[in-house]
Amino acid sequence: MTSQGEAMTSQEEAMTSAPEGGWARVTAPVRPRPRHVPLSLCCPDGVLRRVTVTAARHGRMLYRQARTSRWGDLLPFPDGVGSDVTPTDAIKSGDK
């Protein structure tokens, strides 16, 4: 078994190392809700996205980071996360 100090060190390394998808910046006030956190993020590719983070979908560590984050903070952005909101260009052109 690993000691608690070693476990905390590995969690800290995971939080400070560069994530696979890059870093996203929180662009609006964070208002945690029960069992989910809706976020407005400026993603690594420069696109603004609305993302709802849940423990079941994104993992417990990212969910806890999202709950404690504030406007302007950086969050790890996992690969393959899409926006919760359909872009207005897609709505205008009829593509959904």
PDB file of N, CA and C in Angstrom:
ATOM      1  N   MET A   1       0.833  -1.180   0.000  1.00  0.00           N
ATOM      2  CA  MET A   1       0.000   0.000   0.000  1.00  0.00           C
ATOM      3  C   MET A   1       0.876   1.241   0.000  1.00  0.00           C
ATOM      4  N   THR A   2       0.371   2.305  -0.566  1.00  0.00           N
ATOM      5  CA  THR A   2       1.091   3.565  -0.556  1.00  0.00           C
ATOM      6  C   THR A   2       0.632   4.394   0.621  1.00  0.00           C
ATOM      7  N   SER A   3       1.534   5.221   1.091  1.00  0.00           N
ATOM      8  CA  SER A   3       1.154   6.091   2.204  1.00  0.00           C
ATOM      9  C   SER A   3       0.311   7.246   1.690  1.00  0.00           C
ATOM     10  N   GLN A   4      -0.331   7.928   2.611  1.00  0.00           N
ATOM     11  CA  GLN A   4      -1.211   9.032   2.233  1.00  0.00           C
ATOM     12  C   GLN A   4      -0.399  10.172   1.618  1.00  0.00           C
ATOM     13  N   GLY A   5       0.829  10.394   2.087  1.00  0.00           N
ATOM     14  CA  GLY A   5       1.689  11.446   1.535  1.00  0.00           C
ATOM     15  C   GLY A   5       2.030  11.190   0.083  1.00  0.00           C
ATOM     16  N   GLU A   6       2.293   9.908  -0.248  1.00  0.00           N
ATOM     17  CA  GLU A   6       2.597   9.560  -1.632  1.00  0.00           C
ATOM     18  C   GLU A   6       1.369   9.728  -2.521  1.00  0.00           C
ATOM     19  N   ALA A   7       0.203   9.380  -2.001  1.00  0.00           N
ATOM     20  CA  ALA A   7      -1.035   9.534  -2.770  1.00  0.00           C
ATOM     21  C   ALA A   7      -1.306  11.001  -3.055  1.00  0.00           C
ATOM     22  N   MET A   8      -1.082  11.867  -2.079  1.00  0.00           N
ATOM     23  CA  MET A   8      -1.301  13.296  -2.297  1.00  0.00           C
ATOM     24  C   MET A   8      -0.314  13.835  -3.329  1.00  0.00           C
ATOM     25  N   THR A   9       0.934  13.340  -3.300  1.00  0.00           N
ATOM     26  CA  THR A   9       1.926  13.800  -4.259  1.00  0.00           C
ATOM     27  C   THR A   9       1.513  13.413  -5.675  1.00  0.00           C
ATOM     28  N   SER A  10       1.015  12.199  -5.874  1.00  0.00           N
ATOM     29  CA  SER A  10       0.608  11.786  -7.210  1.00  0.00           C
ATOM     30  C   SER A  10      -0.618  12.587  -7.684  1.00  0.00           C
ATOM     31  N   GLN A  11      -1.540  12.934  -6.776  1.00  0.00           N
ATOM     32  CA  GLN A  11      -2.677  13.766  -7.150  1.00  0.00           C
ATOM     33  C   GLN A  11      -2.219  15.165  -7.518  1.00  0.00           C
ATOM     34  N   GLU A  12      -1.270  15.713  -6.755  1.00  0.00           N
ATOM     35  CA  GLU A  12      -0.764  17.045  -7.065  1.00  0.00           C
ATOM     36  C   GLU A  12      -0.051  17.055  -8.408  1.00  0.00           C
ATOM     37  N   GLU A  13       0.706  15.996  -8.709  1.00  0.00           N
ATOM     38  CA  GLU A  13       1.384  15.911  -9.999  1.00  0.00           C
ATOM     39  C   GLU A  13       0.364  15.845 -11.134  1.00  0.00           C
ATOM     40  N   ALA A  14      -0.701  15.090 -10.934  1.00  0.00           N
ATOM     41  CA  ALA A  14      -1.737  14.975 -11.957  1.00  0.00           C
ATOM     42  C   ALA A  14      -2.421  16.318 -12.189  1.00  0.00           C
ATOM     43  N   MET A  15      -2.580  17.114 -11.135  1.00  0.00           N
ATOM     44  CA  MET A  15      -3.251  18.401 -11.258  1.00  0.00           C
ATOM     45  C   MET A  15      -2.348  19.457 -11.891  1.00  0.00           C
ATOM     46  N   THR A  16      -1.027  19.350 -11.701  1.00  0.00           N
ATOM     47  CA  THR A  16      -0.130  20.377 -12.217  1.00  0.00           C
ATOM     48  C   THR A  16       0.481  20.027 -13.568  1.00  0.00           C
ATOM     49  N   SER A  17       0.464  18.756 -13.967  1.00  0.00           N
ATOM     50  CA  SER A  17       1.021  18.384 -15.264  1.00  0.00           C
ATOM     51  C   SER A  17       0.049  18.784 -16.372  1.00  0.00           C
ATOM     52  N   ALA A  18       0.580  18.944 -17.577  1.00  0.00           N
ATOM     53  CA  ALA A  18      -0.261  19.352 -18.702  1.00  0.00           C
ATOM     54  C   ALA A  18      -1.214  18.227 -19.080  1.00  0.00           C
ATOM     55  N   PRO A  19      -2.522  18.489 -19.114  1.00  0.00           N
ATOM     56  CA  PRO A  19      -3.482  17.449 -19.480  1.00  0.00           C
ATOM     57  C   PRO A  19      -3.414  17.145 -20.970  1.00  0.00           C
ATOM     58  N   GLU A  20      -3.993  16.027 -21.372  1.00  0.00           N
ATOM     59  CA  GLU A  20      -3.967  15.605 -22.773  1.00  0.00           C
ATOM     60  C   GLU A  20      -4.664  16.599 -23.688  1.00  0.00           C
ATOM     61  N   GLY A  21      -5.749  17.203 -23.236  1.00  0.00           N
ATOM     62  CA  GLY A  21      -6.501  18.131 -24.070  1.00  0.00           C
ATOM     63  C   GLY A  21      -6.034  19.573 -23.956  1.00  0.00           C
ATOM     64  N   GLY A  22      -5.206  19.894 -22.964  1.00  0.00           N
ATOM     65  CA  GLY A  22      -4.740  21.257 -22.741  1.00  0.00           C
ATOM     66  C   GLY A  22      -5.465  21.900 -21.575  1.00  0.00           C
ATOM     67  N   TRP A  23      -5.320  23.211 -21.453  1.00  0.00           N
ATOM     68  CA  TRP A  23      -5.933  23.963 -20.358  1.00  0.00           C
ATOM     69  C   TRP A  23      -7.025  24.857 -20.904  1.00  0.00           C
ATOM     70  N   ALA A  24      -8.098  24.993 -20.150  1.00  0.00           N
ATOM     71  CA  ALA A  24      -9.209  25.877 -20.513  1.00  0.00           C
ATOM     72  C   ALA A  24      -9.382  26.912 -19.404  1.00  0.00           C
ATOM     73  N   ARG A  25      -9.755  28.140 -19.785  1.00  0.00           N
ATOM     74  CA  ARG A  25      -9.966  29.202 -18.808  1.00  0.00           C
ATOM     75  C   ARG A  25     -11.454  29.408 -18.571  1.00  0.00           C
ATOM     76  N   VAL A  26     -11.829  29.555 -17.306  1.00  0.00           N
ATOM     77  CA  VAL A  26     -13.226  29.806 -16.926  1.00  0.00           C
ATOM     78  C   VAL A  26     -13.554  31.255 -17.276  1.00  0.00           C
ATOM     79  N   THR A  27     -14.617  31.476 -18.060  1.00  0.00           N
ATOM     80  CA  THR A  27     -14.924  32.818 -18.571  1.00  0.00           C
ATOM     81  C   THR A  27     -16.195  33.428 -18.002  1.00  0.00           C
ATOM     82  N   ALA A  28     -16.762  32.830 -16.973  1.00  0.00           N
ATOM     83  CA  ALA A  28     -17.977  33.367 -16.340  1.00  0.00           C
ATOM     84  C   ALA A  28     -18.007  32.876 -14.896  1.00  0.00           C
ATOM     85  N   PRO A  29     -18.797  33.524 -14.050  1.00  0.00           N
ATOM     86  CA  PRO A  29     -18.888  33.053 -12.663  1.00  0.00           C
ATOM     87  C   PRO A  29     -19.347  31.590 -12.594  1.00  0.00           C
ATOM     88  N   VAL A  30     -18.747  30.850 -11.677  1.00  0.00           N
ATOM     89  CA  VAL A  30     -19.071  29.436 -11.495  1.00  0.00           C
ATOM     90  C   VAL A  30     -20.170  29.322 -10.453  1.00  0.00           C
ATOM     91  N   ARG A  31     -21.237  28.646 -10.816  1.00  0.00           N
ATOM     92  CA  ARG A  31     -22.349  28.423  -9.885  1.00  0.00           C
ATOM     93  C   ARG A  31     -22.618  26.925  -9.793  1.00  0.00           C
ATOM     94  N   PRO A  32     -21.920  26.239  -8.873  1.00  0.00           N
ATOM     95  CA  PRO A  32     -22.116  24.792  -8.749  1.00  0.00           C
ATOM     96  C   PRO A  32     -23.554  24.439  -8.397  1.00  0.00           C
ATOM     97  N   ARG A  33     -24.058  23.412  -8.993  1.00  0.00           N
ATOM     98  CA  ARG A  33     -25.390  22.891  -8.729  1.00  0.00           C
ATOM     99  C   ARG A  33     -25.238  21.503  -8.119  1.00  0.00           C
ATOM    100  N   PRO A  34     -26.304  20.948  -7.584  1.00  0.00           N
ATOM    101  CA  PRO A  34     -26.207  19.587  -7.059  1.00  0.00           C
ATOM    102  C   PRO A  34     -25.837  18.589  -8.166  1.00  0.00           C
ATOM    103  N   ARG A  35     -24.755  17.867  -7.973  1.00  0.00           N
ATOM    104  CA  ARG A  35     -24.261  16.806  -8.855  1.00  0.00           C
ATOM    105  C   ARG A  35     -23.776  17.258 -10.220  1.00  0.00           C
ATOM    106  N   HIS A  36     -23.699  18.556 -10.520  1.00  0.00           N
ATOM    107  CA  HIS A  36     -23.113  19.018 -11.775  1.00  0.00           C
ATOM    108  C   HIS A  36     -22.663  20.472 -11.635  1.00  0.00           C
ATOM    109  N   VAL A  37     -21.743  20.859 -12.518  1.00  0.00           N
ATOM    110  CA  VAL A  37     -21.224  22.227 -12.518  1.00  0.00           C
ATOM    111  C   VAL A  37     -21.256  22.743 -13.950  1.00  0.00           C
ATOM    112  N   PRO A  38     -22.166  23.662 -14.279  1.00  0.00           N
ATOM    113  CA  PRO A  38     -22.141  24.265 -15.617  1.00  0.00           C
ATOM    114  C   PRO A  38     -21.028  25.307 -15.686  1.00  0.00           C
ATOM    115  N   LEU A  39     -20.209  25.223 -16.738  1.00  0.00           N
ATOM    116  CA  LEU A  39     -19.069  26.124 -16.891  1.00  0.00           C
ATOM    117  C   LEU A  39     -19.069  26.759 -18.267  1.00  0.00           C
ATOM    118  N   SER A  40     -18.613  28.002 -18.336  1.00  0.00           N
ATOM    119  CA  SER A  40     -18.292  28.655 -19.598  1.00  0.00           C
ATOM    120  C   SER A  40     -16.782  28.661 -19.691  1.00  0.00           C
ATOM    121  N   LEU A  41     -16.247  28.055 -20.749  1.00  0.00           N
ATOM    122  CA  LEU A  41     -14.802  27.895 -20.871  1.00  0.00           C
ATOM    123  C   LEU A  41     -14.289  28.437 -22.196  1.00  0.00           C
ATOM    124  N   CYS A  42     -13.105  29.026 -22.158  1.00  0.00           N
ATOM    125  CA  CYS A  42     -12.358  29.331 -23.371  1.00  0.00           C
ATOM    126  C   CYS A  42     -11.370  28.177 -23.521  1.00  0.00           C
ATOM    127  N   CYS A  43     -11.598  27.332 -24.516  1.00  0.00           N
ATOM    128  CA  CYS A  43     -10.868  26.082 -24.674  1.00  0.00           C
ATOM    129  C   CYS A  43      -9.511  26.307 -25.342  1.00  0.00           C
ATOM    130  N   PRO A  44      -8.630  25.304 -25.293  1.00  0.00           N
ATOM    131  CA  PRO A  44      -7.294  25.450 -25.869  1.00  0.00           C
ATOM    132  C   PRO A  44      -7.305  25.786 -27.357  1.00  0.00           C
ATOM    133  N   ASP A  45      -8.351  25.410 -28.087  1.00  0.00           N
ATOM    134  CA  ASP A  45      -8.420  25.723 -29.515  1.00  0.00           C
ATOM    135  C   ASP A  45      -8.995  27.114 -29.779  1.00  0.00           C
ATOM    136  N   GLY A  46      -9.289  27.882 -28.706  1.00  0.00           N
ATOM    137  CA  GLY A  46      -9.767  29.252 -28.844  1.00  0.00           C
ATOM    138  C   GLY A  46     -11.274  29.383 -28.956  1.00  0.00           C
ATOM    139  N   VAL A  47     -12.008  28.307 -28.814  1.00  0.00           N
ATOM    140  CA  VAL A  47     -13.462  28.312 -28.933  1.00  0.00           C
ATOM    141  C   VAL A  47     -14.082  28.436 -27.544  1.00  0.00           C
ATOM    142  N   LEU A  48     -15.118  29.279 -27.426  1.00  0.00           N
ATOM    143  CA  LEU A  48     -15.866  29.377 -26.177  1.00  0.00           C
ATOM    144  C   LEU A  48     -16.892  28.254 -26.136  1.00  0.00           C
ATOM    145  N   ARG A  49     -16.936  27.528 -25.032  1.00  0.00           N
ATOM    146  CA  ARG A  49     -17.865  26.410 -24.904  1.00  0.00           C
ATOM    147  C   ARG A  49     -18.559  26.446 -23.559  1.00  0.00           C
ATOM    148  N   ARG A  50     -19.812  25.970 -23.534  1.00  0.00           N
ATOM    149  CA  ARG A  50     -20.536  25.727 -22.290  1.00  0.00           C
ATOM    150  C   ARG A  50     -20.446  24.221 -22.045  1.00  0.00           C
ATOM    151  N   VAL A  51     -19.885  23.852 -20.912  1.00  0.00           N
ATOM    152  CA  VAL A  51     -19.675  22.454 -20.576  1.00  0.00           C
ATOM    153  C   VAL A  51     -20.268  22.200 -19.200  1.00  0.00           C
ATOM    154  N   THR A  52     -20.969  21.096 -19.049  1.00  0.00           N
ATOM    155  CA  THR A  52     -21.476  20.681 -17.751  1.00  0.00           C
ATOM    156  C   THR A  52     -20.610  19.536 -17.255  1.00  0.00           C
ATOM    157  N   VAL A  53     -19.913  19.756 -16.154  1.00  0.00           N
ATOM    158  CA  VAL A  53     -19.003  18.760 -15.588  1.00  0.00           C
ATOM    159  C   VAL A  53     -19.740  17.974 -14.512  1.00  0.00           C
ATOM    160  N   THR A  54     -19.690  16.656 -14.613  1.00  0.00           N
ATOM    161  CA  THR A  54     -20.259  15.775 -13.598  1.00  0.00           C
ATOM    162  C   THR A  54     -19.196  14.771 -13.175  1.00  0.00           C
ATOM    163  N   ALA A  55     -19.340  14.229 -11.981  1.00  0.00           N
ATOM    164  CA  ALA A  55     -18.379  13.239 -11.494  1.00  0.00           C
ATOM    165  C   ALA A  55     -18.473  11.954 -12.312  1.00  0.00           C
ATOM    166  N   ALA A  56     -19.675  11.569 -12.693  1.00  0.00           N
ATOM    167  CA  ALA A  56     -19.856  10.327 -13.446  1.00  0.00           C
ATOM    168  C   ALA A  56     -19.270  10.411 -14.854  1.00  0.00           C
ATOM    169  N   ARG A  57     -19.412  11.548 -15.502  1.00  0.00           N
ATOM    170  CA  ARG A  57     -18.972  11.700 -16.883  1.00  0.00           C
ATOM    171  C   ARG A  57     -17.501  12.093 -17.014  1.00  0.00           C
ATOM    172  N   HIS A  58     -17.003  12.935 -16.106  1.00  0.00           N
ATOM    173  CA  HIS A  58     -15.666  13.489 -16.257  1.00  0.00           C
ATOM    174  C   HIS A  58     -14.674  13.042 -15.194  1.00  0.00           C
ATOM    175  N   GLY A  59     -15.119  12.330 -14.200  1.00  0.00           N
ATOM    176  CA  GLY A  59     -14.223  11.862 -13.141  1.00  0.00           C
ATOM    177  C   GLY A  59     -14.311  12.750 -11.914  1.00  0.00           C
ATOM    178  N   ARG A  60     -14.035  12.136 -10.796  1.00  0.00           N
ATOM    179  CA  ARG A  60     -14.201  12.822  -9.524  1.00  0.00           C
ATOM    180  C   ARG A  60     -13.224  13.981  -9.339  1.00  0.00           C
ATOM    181  N   MET A  61     -11.974  13.817  -9.813  1.00  0.00           N
ATOM    182  CA  MET A  61     -10.976  14.861  -9.612  1.00  0.00           C
ATOM    183  C   MET A  61     -11.332  16.138 -10.397  1.00  0.00           C
ATOM    184  N   LEU A  62     -11.723  16.003 -11.671  1.00  0.00           N
ATOM    185  CA  LEU A  62     -12.103  17.173 -12.462  1.00  0.00           C
ATOM    186  C   LEU A  62     -13.371  17.815 -11.911  1.00  0.00           C
ATOM    187  N   TYR A  63     -14.316  16.991 -11.446  1.00  0.00           N
ATOM    188  CA  TYR A  63     -15.548  17.509 -10.861  1.00  0.00           C
ATOM    189  C   TYR A  63     -15.243  18.360  -9.628  1.00  0.00           C
ATOM    190  N   ARG A  64     -14.359  17.885  -8.760  1.00  0.00           N
ATOM    191  CA  ARG A  64     -13.993  18.656  -7.568  1.00  0.00           C
ATOM    192  C   ARG A  64     -13.268  19.951  -7.943  1.00  0.00           C
ATOM    193  N   GLN A  65     -12.391  19.885  -8.936  1.00  0.00           N
ATOM    194  CA  GLN A  65     -11.710  21.097  -9.392  1.00  0.00           C
ATOM    195  C   GLN A  65     -12.712  22.104  -9.948  1.00  0.00           C
ATOM    196  N   ALA A  66     -13.687  21.629 -10.697  1.00  0.00           N
ATOM    197  CA  ALA A  66     -14.697  22.516 -11.281  1.00  0.00           C
ATOM    198  C   ALA A  66     -15.535  23.172 -10.185  1.00  0.00           C
ATOM    199  N   ARG A  67     -15.902  22.420  -9.144  1.00  0.00           N
ATOM    200  CA  ARG A  67     -16.716  22.976  -8.061  1.00  0.00           C
ATOM    201  C   ARG A  67     -15.988  24.078  -7.306  1.00  0.00           C
ATOM    202  N   THR A  68     -14.681  23.973  -7.161  1.00  0.00           N
ATOM    203  CA  THR A  68     -13.920  24.961  -6.393  1.00  0.00           C
ATOM    204  C   THR A  68     -13.302  26.047  -7.261  1.00  0.00           C
ATOM    205  N   SER A  69     -13.478  25.974  -8.572  1.00  0.00           N
ATOM    206  CA  SER A  69     -12.870  26.969  -9.456  1.00  0.00           C
ATOM    207  C   SER A  69     -13.645  28.287  -9.417  1.00  0.00           C
ATOM    208  N   ARG A  70     -12.985  29.326  -9.837  1.00  0.00           N
ATOM    209  CA  ARG A  70     -13.569  30.672  -9.886  1.00  0.00           C
ATOM    210  C   ARG A  70     -13.310  31.264 -11.277  1.00  0.00           C
ATOM    211  N   TRP A  71     -13.979  32.346 -11.573  1.00  0.00           N
ATOM    212  CA  TRP A  71     -13.831  33.050 -12.846  1.00  0.00           C
ATOM    213  C   TRP A  71     -12.353  33.378 -13.068  1.00  0.00           C
ATOM    214  N   GLY A  72     -11.828  33.010 -14.220  1.00  0.00           N
ATOM    215  CA  GLY A  72     -10.444  33.290 -14.575  1.00  0.00           C
ATOM    216  C   GLY A  72      -9.486  32.147 -14.302  1.00  0.00           C
ATOM    217  N   ASP A  73      -9.915  31.123 -13.576  1.00  0.00           N
ATOM    218  CA  ASP A  73      -9.048  29.980 -13.274  1.00  0.00           C
ATOM    219  C   ASP A  73      -8.822  29.125 -14.514  1.00  0.00           C
ATOM    220  N   LEU A  74      -7.707  28.379 -14.486  1.00  0.00           N
ATOM    221  CA  LEU A  74      -7.418  27.397 -15.517  1.00  0.00           C
ATOM    222  C   LEU A  74      -7.874  26.032 -15.034  1.00  0.00           C
ATOM    223  N   LEU A  75      -8.500  25.270 -15.926  1.00  0.00           N
ATOM    224  CA  LEU A  75      -8.918  23.904 -15.633  1.00  0.00           C
ATOM    225  C   LEU A  75      -8.362  22.984 -16.705  1.00  0.00           C
ATOM    226  N   PRO A  76      -8.014  21.749 -16.337  1.00  0.00           N
ATOM    227  CA  PRO A  76      -7.611  20.797 -17.383  1.00  0.00           C
ATOM    228  C   PRO A  76      -8.806  20.502 -18.279  1.00  0.00           C
ATOM    229  N   PHE A  77      -8.561  20.497 -19.570  1.00  0.00           N
ATOM    230  CA  PHE A  77      -9.636  20.261 -20.533  1.00  0.00           C
ATOM    231  C   PHE A  77      -9.420  18.907 -21.184  1.00  0.00           C
ATOM    232  N   PRO A  78     -10.259  17.901 -20.870  1.00  0.00           N
ATOM    233  CA  PRO A  78     -10.060  16.559 -21.421  1.00  0.00           C
ATOM    234  C   PRO A  78     -10.343  16.508 -22.913  1.00  0.00           C
ATOM    235  N   ASP A  79      -9.683  15.574 -23.605  1.00  0.00           N
ATOM    236  CA  ASP A  79      -9.936  15.373 -25.033  1.00  0.00           C
ATOM    237  C   ASP A  79     -11.352  14.900 -25.260  1.00  0.00           C
ATOM    238  N   GLY A  80     -11.942  15.289 -26.366  1.00  0.00           N
ATOM    239  CA  GLY A  80     -13.239  14.774 -26.771  1.00  0.00           C
ATOM    240  C   GLY A  80     -14.433  15.382 -26.061  1.00  0.00           C
ATOM    241  N   VAL A  81     -14.255  16.468 -25.324  1.00  0.00           N
ATOM    242  CA  VAL A  81     -15.382  17.101 -24.653  1.00  0.00           C
ATOM    243  C   VAL A  81     -15.998  18.107 -25.616  1.00  0.00           C
ATOM    244  N   GLY A  82     -17.270  17.944 -25.862  1.00  0.00           N
ATOM    245  CA  GLY A  82     -17.974  18.858 -26.744  1.00  0.00           C
ATOM    246  C   GLY A  82     -18.757  19.876 -25.948  1.00  0.00           C
ATOM    247  N   SER A  83     -19.304  20.826 -26.648  1.00  0.00           N
ATOM    248  CA  SER A  83     -20.092  21.869 -26.010  1.00  0.00           C
ATOM    249  C   SER A  83     -21.500  21.369 -25.727  1.00  0.00           C
ATOM    250  N   ASP A  84     -22.109  21.892 -24.671  1.00  0.00           N
ATOM    251  CA  ASP A  84     -23.492  21.570 -24.351  1.00  0.00           C
ATOM    252  C   ASP A  84     -24.468  22.389 -25.185  1.00  0.00           C
ATOM    253  N   VAL A  85     -23.992  23.432 -25.837  1.00  0.00           N
ATOM    254  CA  VAL A  85     -24.844  24.358 -26.569  1.00  0.00           C
ATOM    255  C   VAL A  85     -24.510  24.262 -28.059  1.00  0.00           C
ATOM    256  N   THR A  86     -25.540  24.202 -28.892  1.00  0.00           N
ATOM    257  CA  THR A  86     -25.330  24.178 -30.336  1.00  0.00           C
ATOM    258  C   THR A  86     -24.896  25.559 -30.803  1.00  0.00           C
ATOM    259  N   PRO A  87     -23.787  25.663 -31.580  1.00  0.00           N
ATOM    260  CA  PRO A  87     -23.348  26.975 -32.057  1.00  0.00           C
ATOM    261  C   PRO A  87     -24.420  27.659 -32.902  1.00  0.00           C
ATOM    262  N   THR A  88     -24.477  28.971 -32.827  1.00  0.00           N
ATOM    263  CA  THR A  88     -25.498  29.716 -33.567  1.00  0.00           C
ATOM    264  C   THR A  88     -25.330  29.574 -35.073  1.00  0.00           C
ATOM    265  N   ASP A  89     -24.104  29.392 -35.572  1.00  0.00           N
ATOM    266  CA  ASP A  89     -23.903  29.196 -37.008  1.00  0.00           C
ATOM    267  C   ASP A  89     -24.585  27.914 -37.480  1.00  0.00           C
ATOM    268  N   ALA A  90     -24.529  26.857 -36.657  1.00  0.00           N
ATOM    269  CA  ALA A  90     -25.166  25.588 -37.029  1.00  0.00           C
ATOM    270  C   ALA A  90     -26.677  25.728 -37.023  1.00  0.00           C
ATOM    271  N   ILE A  91     -27.213  26.499 -36.097  1.00  0.00           N
ATOM    272  CA  ILE A  91     -28.663  26.705 -36.029  1.00  0.00           C
ATOM    273  C   ILE A  91     -29.142  27.475 -37.252  1.00  0.00           C
ATOM    274  N   LYS A  92     -28.404  28.522 -37.633  1.00  0.00           N
ATOM    275  CA  LYS A  92     -28.806  29.334 -38.782  1.00  0.00           C
ATOM    276  C   LYS A  92     -28.766  28.546 -40.077  1.00  0.00           C
ATOM    277  N   SER A  93     -27.748  27.647 -40.227  1.00  0.00           N
ATOM    278  CA  SER A  93     -27.618  26.904 -41.471  1.00  0.00           C
ATOM    279  C   SER A  93     -28.516  25.658 -41.501  1.00  0.00           C
ATOM    280  N   GLY A  94     -29.118  25.308 -40.368  1.00  0.00           N
ATOM    281  CA  GLY A  94     -30.009  24.146 -40.314  1.00  0.00           C
ATOM    282  C   GLY A  94     -29.320  22.873 -39.915  1.00  0.00           C
ATOM    283  N   ASP A  95     -27.997  22.885 -39.712  1.00  0.00           N
ATOM    284  CA  ASP A  95     -27.265  21.694 -39.270  1.00  0.00           C
ATOM    285  C   ASP A  95     -27.335  21.609 -37.755  1.00  0.00           C
ATOM    286  N   LYS A  96     -27.652  20.426 -37.261  1.00  0.00           N
ATOM    287  CA  LYS A  96     -27.670  20.244 -35.794  1.00  0.00           C
ATOM    288  C   LYS A  96     -26.836  19.081 -35.414  1.00  0.00           C
TER     289      LYS A  96
END
